[in-house]
Amino acid sequence: MATTINVSAATAYDARAAARARRRRVPLGRRLRKHGTGYLFILGAAVCFALFSWWPMVREVIMSFQKTNFAGQTKWVGFENYRHVFADPDFWAAWRMSGLFTLFALVLGFAVPLAIAVVLNEMRHAKGYFRLLVYLPVMLPPVAGAFLWRWFYQSDDSGLFNMVLHDLHLPTIQWFQSSHELAVLCLVLFSTWANMGSSVLIYLAALQGVPGELYEAAELDGASILKRVRHVTLPQLKLIISLMLMLQVVNTMQVFLEPDAISHGVNGTVSVVYQIYDYAFSSLNFGNAAALGILLMLVLMIFSGIYLKLARSVEED
Amino acid sequence: MAAVDTATRTLISRAQLNRPAGKIAYWTTLCVLIFLFALVFLFPLYWLLSGGLKSAQEFAQIPPTLTPAHPRPGNFAKAWDDAGLARLLWNTTYYAAGALVFQLVFDIAAAYAFSKLRPAFGNVIMFGMMATLMIPTSVLALPAYLTANSLPFLHWSLLNSPWVIWLPSVASNAFSILLLKRFFDSIPSELLAAASIDGAGPLRALWSVILPMSRPILGVVSIFAVVNVWKDFLWPLLTLTDTSAQTINIGLFQLSVGLPENILIAALAIASLPTIAFFLVFQRNIMSGLTAGSLKG
C-alpha cells in the first residue's frame, strides 16, 4: 500500500523518476532471477534459431562475396559472384522457368481450389467424401506422388495419359520433350493435384463465415448466381484470397521437387532453386549458389512481407 | 443430415434448389462431382496399387491393363525387402517424433517466456525469430547445410544423424511460436498470479495452469511439426546421404534408379499406406487443426 501512495505522488511531477523508483524497489536478485528464468526458457529455441537461421543468414551474405576452394581457402571477390551468376546463360532461363511455373500455378493451382470450394460449399450431401478425397494426395509422401505422375506422363504408350489419348484415337504426346511450356504445365498439373487439398479446406472454412443475408439481399436485387459469386462471395473472401495468393507465389517460386523428381530438368525445366542446388553440389561453386540465393531471397521477401502484413489484418478482423 | 446442413443460407437459396429445375441441376452436379473426385483423387491411388501387383512384362505392356491379369502380391514383399522400406519408414517416424518433441518443448517454453515471463529484450529476440518467416527456407538450405556439416566452434558434424532434422525443425517453424504466444496471451495473467501466490514457480505454472488450457493449439502445432518432416525434400536430400539414415522421400528418390519399375511402384504404394491410414483415423482432428491454424494467419 505504501508503495502505491509513494508512486502516485511521484507521478505528479515526474513519471520517469517514478518508474525508476519502482524498479529500484524490486531487489536486484529477484530481478535477475526473473529475467534469468525467462532467458532459460528461451534458450533452447534461441540456440536452434542461431545455428540454423540467424547464422546461416549472415553466412549466406558473406559467402555471396567470397570464393571458396576446397583446400579451405576463401578470398573476398566483391560482386564477382553476382556478375558471374548474371552472365550465366542459365540465369534468365531458370528465372523464366520459375516464373512460368508460378504463373501457371496461379491460373491453375490458385483458381481451381477456390472454384472447387465455392461449388462444394453448395453441396448438401457427401461433404465428408469430398473433403476426404481432396486431401488424400496431401497425405502421400511427395516423392511417391511425383513418381506416380512421372509414370502417368510416360511418353511411350505405357503412360496412363497417353493410353487415354490412344483409346480416344487421338495422337499421343511427348509430355516433357515436345515443348518447354507443356513440360512446365505438366509439372504444375501434378503440383496442383498434390497440394490443393489444404487450400480447398481453408476456403471452405472461410466460406462458412460469409453472412447469408448478403446473398439474400443480392438475390432480391435480381443478381444471378455468377453475379452473386462476383459481388458477394469474392469480396467477402478478399483477404483470405490475397493471403493464399501471396503464399502461393512464395511457395511456387521455390519449386524444386517437381523439376528434380519428375522432369529431371529436361527441356529447360530448371528452376531457380534447382540452379542453386546445381551450383552448390554439382559444380561445388558455393559463392555462385549463395549469390543466386540472395537474389531469390530479395525477390521473395517482398511477397513474404505482403503476406505477413495481410495475415496481421486477417487476424485483426 | 441434409436438414442440419441447410440451416445456413449459402450462395443458392433453398427455394431455388427445391424448384424442379433446381433439383435436377443440384443432383446432376452432385453426381458429376462425386464421379470426378473419384476419378481425380481415387483412381491414381488405385493405379498405384494395381501397378504394384503387375508382373514386369505386364507393367511394360502397351496399352497398359486396367486390372492386373495375374496379380502378384509377392511384389509388395519384394519391394519391402529390396527398398528397405522398414528402415525408411522407421527413420521417418523417428525423425518426425523427435522433431515433434523438440518443437513442443522449445516452442512452448519460448512462447511462454515471451508471453508471461517477459524478460528484458524478449521482444527483440521474438522479433528476430519472426523475421525468419520472411526468408524462404530453400535459400538458407546451403549455409545451413555447411553449419550442420561443421557446427560453429565445436566442429561437430550433424550430417546423417537425427539431430540434423530435429534442431533445424525448431528454427524453421517460427510460425508455431507465434501461434503459441498468441494463445498464451489470451490466458489471463490473474490465473498465473493466483498460482504464484499458492507457491507455484514458473515451470509449475506452465505445466499445471497453461498447458491444460492449451490443448487445441498444441494439436495444431503438433500437426505442423509432423507434416513438415514428412513432406520435406530438399533439406533431407542434402543432409542425409547415408542410405541407413534416409527418410522415406529421399530413400525412394534414390532407389528409383536401381529398382524394376513394378517393384518401385509397389514400394510407393506401401510408403503411402501408413499416412493414408493415419489420416483416415484422425481426419477430423487433422482437418480442423489445419484450417484453424491457417486461418490464424
Coordinates of C-alpha atoms in Angstrom, one line a residue:
Chain A
M1 CA 0.0 0.0 0.0
A2 CA 2.7 2.4 1.0
T3 CA 4.4 2.0 -2.4
T4 CA 1.3 2.9 -4.3
I5 CA 1.0 6.2 -2.5
N6 CA 4.6 6.9 -3.0
V7 CA 4.4 6.2 -6.7
S8 CA 1.3 8.2 -7.3
A9 CA 2.9 11.1 -5.5
A10 CA 5.9 10.8 -7.7
T11 CA 3.9 10.7 -11.0
A12 CA 2.5 14.1 -10.1
Y13 CA 5.8 15.7 -11.2
D14 CA 8.0 13.1 -12.9
A15 CA 6.6 9.9 -14.3
R16 CA 10.0 8.6 -15.4
A17 CA 11.6 9.1 -11.9
A18 CA 8.6 7.1 -10.5
A19 CA 9.2 4.2 -12.8
R20 CA 12.9 4.2 -11.9
A21 CA 12.0 4.3 -8.2
R22 CA 9.5 1.4 -8.6
R23 CA 12.1 -0.7 -10.4
R24 CA 14.6 0.0 -7.7
R25 CA 12.2 -1.4 -5.1
V26 CA 12.3 -4.8 -6.6
P27 CA 15.5 -6.3 -5.3
L28 CA 18.3 -6.9 -7.8
G29 CA 18.5 -10.6 -7.0
R30 CA 14.8 -11.1 -7.7
R31 CA 15.0 -9.1 -10.9
L32 CA 18.0 -11.2 -12.1
R33 CA 16.2 -14.4 -11.3
K34 CA 13.1 -13.3 -13.1
H35 CA 15.0 -12.4 -16.3
G36 CA 17.3 -15.4 -15.9
T37 CA 14.3 -17.8 -15.8
G38 CA 12.9 -16.1 -18.8
Y39 CA 16.1 -16.5 -20.8
L40 CA 16.4 -20.1 -19.7
F41 CA 13.0 -20.8 -21.2
I42 CA 14.0 -19.1 -24.5
L43 CA 17.4 -20.7 -24.6
G44 CA 16.6 -24.0 -26.5
A45 CA 14.7 -22.3 -29.3
A46 CA 17.2 -19.4 -29.5
V47 CA 20.1 -21.8 -29.9
C48 CA 18.3 -23.6 -32.8
F49 CA 17.5 -20.3 -34.5
A50 CA 21.0 -19.0 -34.0
L51 CA 22.5 -22.2 -35.5
F52 CA 20.1 -22.8 -38.4
S53 CA 18.5 -19.4 -39.2
W54 CA 20.4 -16.4 -38.0
W55 CA 24.0 -17.5 -38.6
P56 CA 23.2 -19.1 -42.0
M57 CA 21.5 -15.9 -43.0
V58 CA 24.7 -13.9 -42.2
R59 CA 26.8 -16.6 -43.7
E60 CA 24.8 -16.6 -47.0
V61 CA 25.5 -12.9 -47.4
I62 CA 29.2 -13.4 -46.6
M63 CA 29.5 -16.4 -48.9
S64 CA 28.0 -14.5 -51.8
F65 CA 31.0 -12.2 -51.7
Q66 CA 33.6 -14.9 -51.4
K67 CA 35.2 -17.6 -53.4
T68 CA 36.0 -20.9 -51.7
N69 CA 38.3 -23.6 -52.8
F70 CA 38.3 -26.9 -51.0
A71 CA 41.7 -26.6 -49.6
G72 CA 39.8 -24.4 -47.1
Q73 CA 41.0 -21.0 -48.5
T74 CA 38.5 -18.3 -49.0
K75 CA 39.0 -15.0 -50.7
W76 CA 36.9 -11.9 -51.0
V77 CA 35.8 -11.2 -54.6
G78 CA 33.3 -8.4 -54.2
F79 CA 30.5 -8.6 -56.6
E80 CA 32.2 -11.2 -58.9
N81 CA 29.8 -14.0 -57.9
Y82 CA 26.8 -11.8 -58.8
R83 CA 28.4 -10.8 -62.1
H84 CA 29.1 -14.4 -62.9
V85 CA 25.6 -15.5 -62.0
F86 CA 24.0 -12.7 -64.1
A87 CA 26.3 -13.6 -67.1
D88 CA 25.4 -17.3 -66.9
P89 CA 23.0 -18.0 -69.8
D90 CA 21.1 -20.3 -67.5
F91 CA 20.3 -17.4 -65.2
W92 CA 17.4 -16.0 -67.1
A93 CA 16.3 -19.4 -68.2
A94 CA 16.0 -20.5 -64.6
W95 CA 14.0 -17.4 -63.6
R96 CA 11.8 -17.8 -66.7
M97 CA 11.1 -21.4 -65.7
S98 CA 10.3 -20.5 -62.0
G99 CA 8.2 -17.5 -63.2
L100 CA 6.3 -19.6 -65.7
F101 CA 5.7 -22.3 -63.1
T102 CA 4.4 -19.6 -60.7
L103 CA 2.2 -18.1 -63.4
F104 CA 0.6 -21.4 -64.4
A105 CA 0.3 -22.3 -60.7
L106 CA -1.6 -19.0 -60.2
V107 CA -4.0 -19.8 -63.1
L108 CA -4.5 -23.4 -62.1
G109 CA -3.4 -24.1 -58.6
F110 CA -4.8 -20.9 -57.3
A111 CA -8.1 -20.6 -59.1
V112 CA -9.1 -24.3 -59.2
P113 CA -9.2 -24.8 -55.4
L114 CA -11.2 -21.6 -55.0
A115 CA -13.8 -22.6 -57.6
I116 CA -14.0 -26.1 -56.1
A117 CA -14.6 -24.8 -52.6
V118 CA -17.3 -22.4 -53.8
V119 CA -19.1 -25.3 -55.6
L120 CA -18.6 -27.8 -52.7
N121 CA -20.0 -25.3 -50.3
E122 CA -23.3 -25.5 -52.1
M123 CA -23.5 -29.3 -51.8
R124 CA -25.7 -30.7 -49.1
H125 CA -24.6 -34.3 -49.5
A126 CA -21.4 -36.2 -49.4
K127 CA -19.5 -33.4 -47.8
G128 CA -17.2 -35.7 -45.9
Y129 CA -16.5 -37.7 -49.0
F130 CA -15.3 -34.5 -50.9
R131 CA -13.2 -33.2 -48.1
L132 CA -11.6 -36.6 -47.5
L133 CA -10.8 -37.2 -51.2
V134 CA -9.4 -33.8 -52.0
Y135 CA -7.0 -34.1 -49.0
L136 CA -5.7 -37.6 -49.8
P137 CA -2.9 -36.5 -52.2
V138 CA -1.6 -34.2 -49.5
M139 CA -1.0 -37.2 -47.3
L140 CA 1.2 -39.1 -49.8
P141 CA 4.9 -38.7 -49.4
P142 CA 5.7 -36.1 -52.1
V143 CA 8.2 -38.3 -53.8
A144 CA 5.6 -41.1 -54.1
G145 CA 3.2 -38.7 -55.7
A146 CA 5.8 -37.3 -58.1
F147 CA 6.9 -40.7 -59.3
L148 CA 3.3 -41.8 -59.7
W149 CA 2.8 -38.8 -62.0
R150 CA 6.0 -39.3 -63.8
W151 CA 4.7 -42.7 -64.7
F152 CA 1.4 -41.2 -65.9
Y153 CA 3.3 -38.9 -68.2
Q154 CA 5.5 -41.6 -69.8
S155 CA 5.8 -40.8 -73.4
D156 CA 5.6 -44.3 -74.8
D157 CA 2.0 -45.6 -74.6
S158 CA 2.5 -47.3 -71.3
G159 CA 1.8 -43.9 -69.6
L160 CA -1.8 -43.5 -68.4
F161 CA -2.4 -40.2 -70.1
N162 CA -1.2 -41.5 -73.4
M163 CA -3.2 -44.6 -73.0
V164 CA -6.3 -42.5 -72.6
L165 CA -5.4 -40.4 -75.7
H166 CA -4.8 -43.7 -77.6
D167 CA -8.2 -45.1 -76.6
L168 CA -9.8 -41.9 -77.8
H169 CA -7.9 -42.3 -81.1
L170 CA -6.0 -39.0 -80.5
P171 CA -2.3 -38.6 -81.2
T172 CA -0.2 -39.4 -78.2
I173 CA 2.0 -36.7 -76.7
Q174 CA 5.7 -36.5 -75.7
W175 CA 4.8 -34.7 -72.4
F176 CA 8.2 -33.3 -71.5
Q177 CA 10.1 -33.4 -74.7
S178 CA 7.9 -31.6 -77.1
S179 CA 7.9 -28.1 -75.6
H180 CA 9.1 -26.1 -72.6
E181 CA 5.7 -24.7 -71.9
L182 CA 4.0 -28.0 -72.0
A183 CA 6.6 -29.5 -69.7
V184 CA 6.1 -26.8 -67.1
L185 CA 2.4 -27.1 -67.4
C186 CA 2.7 -30.9 -66.7
L187 CA 4.6 -30.1 -63.5
V188 CA 2.1 -27.6 -62.4
L189 CA -0.7 -30.1 -63.0
F190 CA 0.9 -32.5 -60.7
S191 CA 1.7 -29.8 -58.1
T192 CA -1.9 -28.6 -58.1
W193 CA -3.2 -32.2 -57.7
A194 CA -0.9 -32.8 -54.9
N195 CA -1.3 -29.6 -52.9
M196 CA -4.8 -28.2 -53.5
G197 CA -6.3 -30.2 -50.6
S198 CA -5.2 -27.8 -47.9
S199 CA -6.3 -24.7 -49.9
V200 CA -9.8 -26.2 -50.5
L201 CA -10.2 -26.8 -46.8
I202 CA -9.1 -23.3 -45.9
Y203 CA -11.5 -21.7 -48.5
L204 CA -14.3 -24.0 -47.2
A205 CA -13.7 -22.8 -43.7
A206 CA -13.7 -19.2 -44.8
L207 CA -16.9 -19.6 -46.8
Q208 CA -18.7 -20.6 -43.6
G209 CA -18.1 -17.0 -42.4
V210 CA -19.9 -15.3 -45.3
P211 CA -23.2 -14.0 -43.9
G212 CA -26.3 -15.5 -45.6
E213 CA -28.2 -12.2 -45.6
L214 CA -25.8 -10.8 -48.2
Y215 CA -26.8 -13.5 -50.6
E216 CA -30.4 -13.0 -49.7
A217 CA -30.2 -9.2 -50.5
A218 CA -28.3 -9.8 -53.7
E219 CA -30.9 -12.3 -54.8
L220 CA -33.8 -9.9 -54.1
D221 CA -32.0 -7.3 -56.2
G222 CA -32.1 -9.9 -59.0
A223 CA -28.4 -10.9 -59.1
S224 CA -27.7 -14.1 -60.9
I225 CA -25.6 -16.9 -59.3
L226 CA -22.5 -15.8 -61.1
K227 CA -23.1 -12.2 -60.1
R228 CA -23.6 -13.3 -56.5
V229 CA -20.2 -15.0 -56.6
R230 CA -18.6 -11.9 -58.1
H231 CA -20.2 -9.3 -55.9
V232 CA -20.7 -11.2 -52.6
T233 CA -18.5 -14.3 -52.3
L234 CA -15.3 -12.9 -53.7
P235 CA -15.3 -9.6 -51.9
Q236 CA -16.1 -11.3 -48.6
L237 CA -13.2 -13.7 -49.1
K238 CA -10.9 -10.9 -50.4
L239 CA -8.4 -11.0 -47.5
I240 CA -8.0 -14.8 -47.3
I241 CA -7.8 -14.9 -51.1
S242 CA -5.0 -12.4 -51.2
L243 CA -3.3 -14.2 -48.4
M244 CA -3.4 -17.5 -50.3
L245 CA -2.2 -15.7 -53.4
M246 CA 1.0 -14.4 -51.7
L247 CA 1.6 -17.8 -50.1
Q248 CA 1.2 -19.5 -53.5
V249 CA 3.7 -17.1 -55.1
V250 CA 6.3 -17.6 -52.3
N251 CA 5.9 -21.4 -52.4
T252 CA 5.9 -21.9 -56.1
M253 CA 8.8 -19.6 -56.8
Q254 CA 10.8 -22.1 -54.7
V255 CA 9.8 -25.1 -56.8
F256 CA 12.4 -27.9 -56.6
L257 CA 10.9 -31.3 -56.1
E258 CA 8.9 -31.3 -59.4
P259 CA 11.7 -30.5 -61.8
D260 CA 14.1 -32.7 -59.9
A261 CA 11.9 -35.8 -59.5
I262 CA 9.6 -35.7 -62.5
S263 CA 11.2 -33.9 -65.4
H264 CA 14.9 -34.0 -64.4
G265 CA 15.4 -30.5 -65.8
V266 CA 14.6 -31.8 -69.3
N267 CA 13.5 -29.1 -71.8
G268 CA 14.6 -26.1 -69.7
T269 CA 12.7 -27.2 -66.6
V270 CA 15.5 -25.9 -64.4
S271 CA 14.1 -23.8 -61.6
V272 CA 16.0 -21.2 -59.6
V273 CA 16.3 -23.5 -56.6
Y274 CA 17.4 -26.3 -58.9
Q275 CA 20.0 -24.0 -60.3
I276 CA 21.3 -23.1 -56.8
Y277 CA 21.5 -26.7 -55.9
D278 CA 23.3 -27.4 -59.1
Y279 CA 25.9 -24.6 -58.5
A280 CA 26.5 -25.8 -54.9
F281 CA 26.6 -29.6 -55.2
S282 CA 27.5 -30.3 -58.9
S283 CA 30.0 -27.5 -59.6
L284 CA 30.8 -27.0 -55.9
N285 CA 30.6 -23.3 -56.5
F286 CA 29.2 -22.1 -53.2
G287 CA 29.8 -18.4 -54.0
N288 CA 27.6 -18.5 -57.0
A289 CA 25.0 -20.5 -55.2
A290 CA 24.9 -18.0 -52.4
A291 CA 24.7 -15.1 -54.7
L292 CA 21.7 -16.6 -56.6
G293 CA 20.2 -17.5 -53.3
I294 CA 20.4 -13.8 -52.1
L295 CA 18.7 -12.7 -55.3
L296 CA 15.9 -15.2 -54.9
M297 CA 15.5 -14.1 -51.3
L298 CA 15.3 -10.4 -52.2
V299 CA 12.5 -11.1 -54.7
L300 CA 10.6 -13.4 -52.3
M301 CA 10.9 -11.1 -49.3
I302 CA 8.7 -8.6 -51.0
F303 CA 5.9 -11.2 -51.3
S304 CA 6.5 -12.6 -47.8
G305 CA 6.3 -9.1 -46.4
I306 CA 2.9 -8.5 -48.1
Y307 CA 1.8 -11.9 -46.8
L308 CA 2.7 -11.2 -43.2
K309 CA 1.0 -7.8 -43.4
L310 CA -2.1 -9.3 -44.8
A311 CA -2.0 -12.1 -42.2
R312 CA -2.0 -9.5 -39.5
S313 CA -5.0 -7.7 -40.9
V314 CA -6.9 -11.1 -41.2
E315 CA -6.2 -11.6 -37.5
E316 CA -7.4 -8.2 -36.5
D317 CA -10.7 -8.8 -38.3
Chain B
M1 CA -28.2 -34.9 -42.3
A2 CA -29.4 -32.7 -45.1
A3 CA -31.8 -30.8 -42.8
V4 CA -29.0 -29.8 -40.5
D5 CA -26.8 -28.7 -43.3
T6 CA -29.3 -26.4 -44.9
A7 CA -29.7 -24.3 -41.8
T8 CA -27.4 -21.6 -43.0
R9 CA -28.1 -19.8 -46.3
T10 CA -25.3 -20.1 -48.9
L11 CA -24.9 -18.8 -52.5
I12 CA -28.0 -20.6 -53.8
S13 CA -31.2 -20.4 -51.7
R14 CA -33.2 -23.4 -50.6
A15 CA -36.3 -22.2 -52.5
Q16 CA -34.3 -22.1 -55.7
L17 CA -33.0 -25.6 -55.1
N18 CA -36.4 -27.0 -54.4
R19 CA -37.8 -26.0 -57.7
P20 CA -37.8 -28.9 -60.2
A21 CA -35.1 -27.2 -62.3
G22 CA -33.0 -26.6 -59.3
K23 CA -33.3 -30.1 -58.1
I24 CA -32.2 -31.5 -61.4
A25 CA -29.3 -29.1 -61.6
Y26 CA -28.3 -29.9 -58.0
W27 CA -28.4 -33.7 -58.4
T28 CA -26.6 -33.7 -61.7
T29 CA -23.8 -31.5 -60.3
L30 CA -23.6 -33.7 -57.2
C31 CA -23.3 -36.9 -59.3
V32 CA -20.8 -35.4 -61.7
L33 CA -18.7 -34.1 -58.8
I34 CA -18.7 -37.5 -56.9
F35 CA -17.6 -39.2 -60.1
L36 CA -14.9 -36.5 -60.9
F37 CA -13.5 -36.6 -57.4
A38 CA -13.2 -40.4 -57.5
L39 CA -11.5 -40.2 -60.9
V40 CA -9.1 -37.5 -60.0
F41 CA -8.2 -38.5 -56.4
L42 CA -9.0 -42.2 -56.0
F43 CA -8.1 -43.5 -59.4
P44 CA -4.4 -42.6 -59.2
L45 CA -4.2 -44.4 -55.9
Y46 CA -5.9 -47.4 -57.4
W47 CA -3.4 -47.3 -60.3
L48 CA -0.6 -47.2 -57.8
L49 CA -1.9 -50.3 -56.0
S50 CA -2.8 -52.3 -59.1
G51 CA 0.5 -51.3 -60.8
G52 CA 2.3 -52.8 -57.8
L53 CA 0.5 -56.1 -58.4
K54 CA 1.6 -56.4 -62.1
S55 CA 4.5 -58.5 -63.3
A56 CA 7.4 -56.8 -65.0
Q57 CA 6.1 -57.8 -68.5
E58 CA 2.6 -56.8 -67.8
F59 CA 3.9 -53.5 -66.4
A60 CA 5.7 -52.6 -69.7
Q61 CA 2.8 -53.8 -71.8
I62 CA 1.2 -51.3 -74.3
P63 CA -1.5 -50.4 -73.8
P64 CA -1.5 -51.0 -70.0
T65 CA -4.1 -53.3 -68.5
L66 CA -6.8 -51.8 -66.2
T67 CA -6.6 -54.7 -63.8
P68 CA -3.6 -56.9 -63.3
A69 CA -4.0 -60.1 -65.3
H70 CA -2.1 -62.3 -62.8
P71 CA -1.9 -60.3 -59.5
R72 CA 1.4 -60.8 -57.8
P73 CA 1.2 -59.9 -54.1
G74 CA 4.7 -61.1 -53.9
N75 CA 5.8 -57.8 -55.4
F76 CA 5.0 -56.0 -52.2
A77 CA 7.1 -58.3 -50.1
K78 CA 9.9 -57.9 -52.6
A79 CA 9.6 -54.1 -52.5
W80 CA 9.5 -54.2 -48.7
D81 CA 12.8 -56.0 -48.6
D82 CA 14.6 -54.6 -51.7
A83 CA 13.8 -51.0 -50.9
G84 CA 14.5 -51.4 -47.2
L85 CA 11.1 -49.8 -46.5
A86 CA 11.1 -50.9 -42.9
R87 CA 14.2 -48.9 -42.3
L88 CA 13.0 -45.8 -44.3
L89 CA 9.6 -45.7 -42.6
W90 CA 11.1 -46.2 -39.2
N91 CA 13.6 -43.4 -39.8
T92 CA 10.9 -41.0 -40.9
T93 CA 8.7 -41.8 -38.0
Y94 CA 11.6 -41.4 -35.6
Y95 CA 12.6 -38.1 -37.1
A96 CA 9.1 -36.8 -37.1
A97 CA 8.5 -37.9 -33.4
G98 CA 11.8 -36.3 -32.4
A99 CA 11.0 -33.1 -34.3
L100 CA 7.6 -33.0 -32.6
V101 CA 9.2 -33.3 -29.1
F102 CA 11.8 -30.7 -29.7
Q103 CA 9.4 -28.3 -31.2
L104 CA 6.8 -28.8 -28.4
V105 CA 9.4 -28.3 -25.6
F106 CA 11.4 -25.5 -27.1
D107 CA 8.5 -23.6 -28.7
I108 CA 6.2 -23.8 -25.7
A109 CA 9.0 -22.7 -23.4
A110 CA 9.9 -19.8 -25.6
A111 CA 6.3 -18.7 -26.2
Y112 CA 5.6 -18.9 -22.5
A113 CA 8.6 -16.7 -21.8
F114 CA 7.7 -14.2 -24.5
S115 CA 4.1 -14.1 -23.3
K116 CA 4.2 -14.4 -19.5
L117 CA 7.8 -14.1 -18.1
R118 CA 8.7 -11.2 -20.4
P119 CA 12.5 -10.9 -19.7
A120 CA 14.3 -7.8 -20.9
F121 CA 14.7 -7.7 -24.7
G122 CA 12.4 -10.7 -25.0
N123 CA 10.5 -8.7 -27.7
V124 CA 13.8 -8.2 -29.7
I125 CA 14.5 -12.0 -29.6
M126 CA 10.9 -12.7 -30.6
F127 CA 11.2 -10.2 -33.5
G128 CA 14.4 -11.9 -34.6
M129 CA 12.6 -15.3 -34.7
M130 CA 9.6 -13.9 -36.5
A131 CA 11.8 -12.2 -39.1
T132 CA 12.9 -15.6 -40.3
L133 CA 9.4 -16.1 -41.6
M134 CA 10.3 -13.7 -44.4
I135 CA 13.3 -15.8 -45.5
P136 CA 12.5 -18.6 -47.9
T137 CA 13.7 -21.9 -46.5
S138 CA 15.3 -23.1 -49.7
V139 CA 17.7 -20.0 -49.7
L140 CA 19.1 -21.0 -46.3
A141 CA 19.5 -24.6 -47.2
L142 CA 23.1 -24.2 -48.4
P143 CA 24.6 -22.2 -45.5
A144 CA 22.5 -24.3 -43.0
Y145 CA 24.0 -27.4 -44.6
L146 CA 27.5 -26.0 -44.1
T147 CA 26.7 -25.3 -40.5
A148 CA 25.3 -28.8 -39.9
N149 CA 28.4 -30.2 -41.5
S150 CA 30.6 -28.4 -39.0
L151 CA 29.0 -26.6 -36.1
P152 CA 30.5 -23.3 -35.2
F153 CA 33.3 -23.6 -32.5
L154 CA 32.5 -27.3 -31.8
H155 CA 33.2 -28.5 -35.4
W156 CA 30.9 -31.5 -34.9
S157 CA 29.1 -32.8 -38.0
L158 CA 25.4 -33.5 -37.6
L159 CA 25.0 -34.9 -41.0
N160 CA 23.3 -38.3 -41.2
S161 CA 22.2 -38.0 -37.5
P162 CA 18.7 -37.4 -36.3
W163 CA 19.9 -34.0 -34.9
V164 CA 20.2 -32.6 -38.3
I165 CA 16.4 -33.0 -38.7
W166 CA 15.4 -32.2 -35.1
L167 CA 17.3 -28.9 -34.4
P168 CA 16.6 -27.1 -37.7
S169 CA 13.0 -28.1 -37.5
V170 CA 12.6 -25.8 -34.5
A171 CA 14.2 -22.9 -36.4
S172 CA 12.1 -23.4 -39.5
N173 CA 8.8 -23.2 -37.6
A174 CA 8.8 -19.7 -36.1
F175 CA 5.1 -19.7 -37.0
S176 CA 4.4 -22.2 -34.2
I177 CA 6.0 -20.0 -31.6
L178 CA 3.8 -17.1 -32.9
L179 CA 0.7 -19.3 -32.7
L180 CA 1.5 -20.5 -29.1
K181 CA 2.4 -17.0 -27.9
R182 CA -0.9 -15.6 -29.2
F183 CA -2.7 -18.3 -27.5
F184 CA -0.9 -17.9 -24.2
D185 CA -1.5 -14.1 -24.4
S186 CA -5.2 -14.9 -24.2
I187 CA -4.9 -16.7 -20.9
P188 CA -5.5 -14.2 -18.1
S189 CA -2.4 -13.4 -16.1
E190 CA -4.6 -13.4 -12.9
L191 CA -4.6 -17.2 -13.1
L192 CA -0.8 -17.2 -13.0
A193 CA -0.7 -14.7 -10.2
A194 CA -3.0 -16.9 -8.2
A195 CA -0.8 -19.9 -8.9
S196 CA 2.2 -17.9 -7.8
I197 CA 0.5 -17.0 -4.5
D198 CA 0.0 -20.7 -4.0
G199 CA 3.7 -21.1 -4.3
A200 CA 4.0 -22.4 -7.9
G201 CA 7.2 -21.5 -9.8
P202 CA 7.1 -20.6 -13.5
L203 CA 7.6 -24.2 -14.6
R204 CA 4.8 -25.4 -12.4
A205 CA 2.5 -22.6 -13.6
L206 CA 3.2 -23.6 -17.2
W207 CA 2.7 -27.3 -16.6
S208 CA -0.4 -27.1 -14.4
V209 CA -2.2 -23.9 -15.5
I210 CA -1.2 -23.0 -19.0
L211 CA -0.8 -26.4 -20.8
P212 CA -4.1 -28.0 -19.7
M213 CA -5.8 -24.9 -21.2
S214 CA -3.9 -25.0 -24.5
R215 CA -4.9 -28.4 -25.9
P216 CA -6.4 -27.1 -29.2
I217 CA -3.3 -25.1 -30.1
L218 CA -1.0 -27.9 -29.1
G219 CA -2.8 -30.1 -31.6
V220 CA -2.3 -27.6 -34.4
V221 CA 1.4 -27.1 -33.7
S222 CA 1.9 -30.9 -33.5
I223 CA 0.3 -31.5 -36.9
F224 CA 2.5 -28.8 -38.4
A225 CA 5.6 -30.3 -36.9
V226 CA 4.9 -33.9 -38.1
V227 CA 3.7 -32.9 -41.6
N228 CA 6.7 -30.7 -42.2
V229 CA 9.2 -33.6 -41.6
W230 CA 7.0 -35.9 -43.6
K231 CA 6.9 -33.5 -46.6
D232 CA 10.4 -32.1 -46.6
F233 CA 12.6 -33.0 -49.6
L234 CA 15.4 -30.5 -50.1
W235 CA 16.9 -30.5 -46.6
P236 CA 17.0 -34.3 -46.0
L237 CA 18.3 -34.7 -49.6
L238 CA 21.3 -32.5 -48.6
T239 CA 21.9 -33.8 -45.1
L240 CA 21.0 -37.5 -45.1
T241 CA 23.3 -39.1 -47.6
D242 CA 23.7 -42.5 -45.8
T243 CA 21.2 -45.0 -47.0
S244 CA 20.7 -46.2 -43.5
A245 CA 19.7 -42.7 -42.2
Q246 CA 17.4 -41.6 -45.0
T247 CA 13.8 -40.6 -44.9
I248 CA 11.1 -42.3 -47.0
N249 CA 11.2 -39.4 -49.5
I250 CA 14.9 -39.5 -50.1
G251 CA 15.2 -43.3 -49.9
L252 CA 12.6 -43.7 -52.6
F253 CA 14.1 -40.9 -54.7
Q254 CA 17.5 -42.6 -54.8
L255 CA 16.2 -46.1 -55.1
S256 CA 14.2 -45.2 -58.2
V257 CA 17.2 -45.8 -60.4
G258 CA 18.0 -49.3 -59.3
L259 CA 14.6 -51.0 -58.8
P260 CA 12.5 -52.6 -61.6
E261 CA 9.5 -50.3 -62.2
N262 CA 6.8 -52.6 -60.9
I263 CA 8.7 -53.1 -57.7
L264 CA 9.2 -49.4 -57.4
I265 CA 5.5 -48.7 -57.8
A266 CA 4.8 -51.4 -55.2
A267 CA 7.2 -49.6 -52.9
L268 CA 5.5 -46.3 -53.5
A269 CA 2.2 -47.9 -52.6
I270 CA 3.5 -49.3 -49.4
A271 CA 5.1 -46.0 -48.5
S272 CA 1.8 -44.2 -49.0
L273 CA -0.3 -46.5 -46.8
P274 CA 0.8 -45.5 -43.3
T275 CA -0.1 -41.9 -43.7
I276 CA -3.3 -42.5 -45.5
A277 CA -4.3 -44.9 -42.8
F278 CA -3.3 -42.4 -40.2
F279 CA -5.2 -39.7 -42.0
L280 CA -8.4 -41.8 -42.2
V281 CA -8.3 -42.4 -38.5
F282 CA -7.5 -38.9 -37.4
Q283 CA -9.1 -36.9 -40.3
R284 CA -11.5 -35.0 -38.2
N285 CA -8.7 -33.6 -35.9
I286 CA -6.3 -33.1 -38.7
M287 CA -8.7 -31.1 -40.8
S288 CA -10.0 -28.9 -38.0
G289 CA -6.4 -28.3 -36.8
L290 CA -5.1 -27.4 -40.3
T291 CA -7.9 -24.9 -41.1
A292 CA -7.8 -23.3 -37.6
G293 CA -4.1 -22.9 -37.9
S294 CA -4.0 -21.5 -41.4
L295 CA -6.8 -19.1 -40.8
K296 CA -5.0 -17.6 -37.8
G297 CA -2.6 -16.3 -40.5

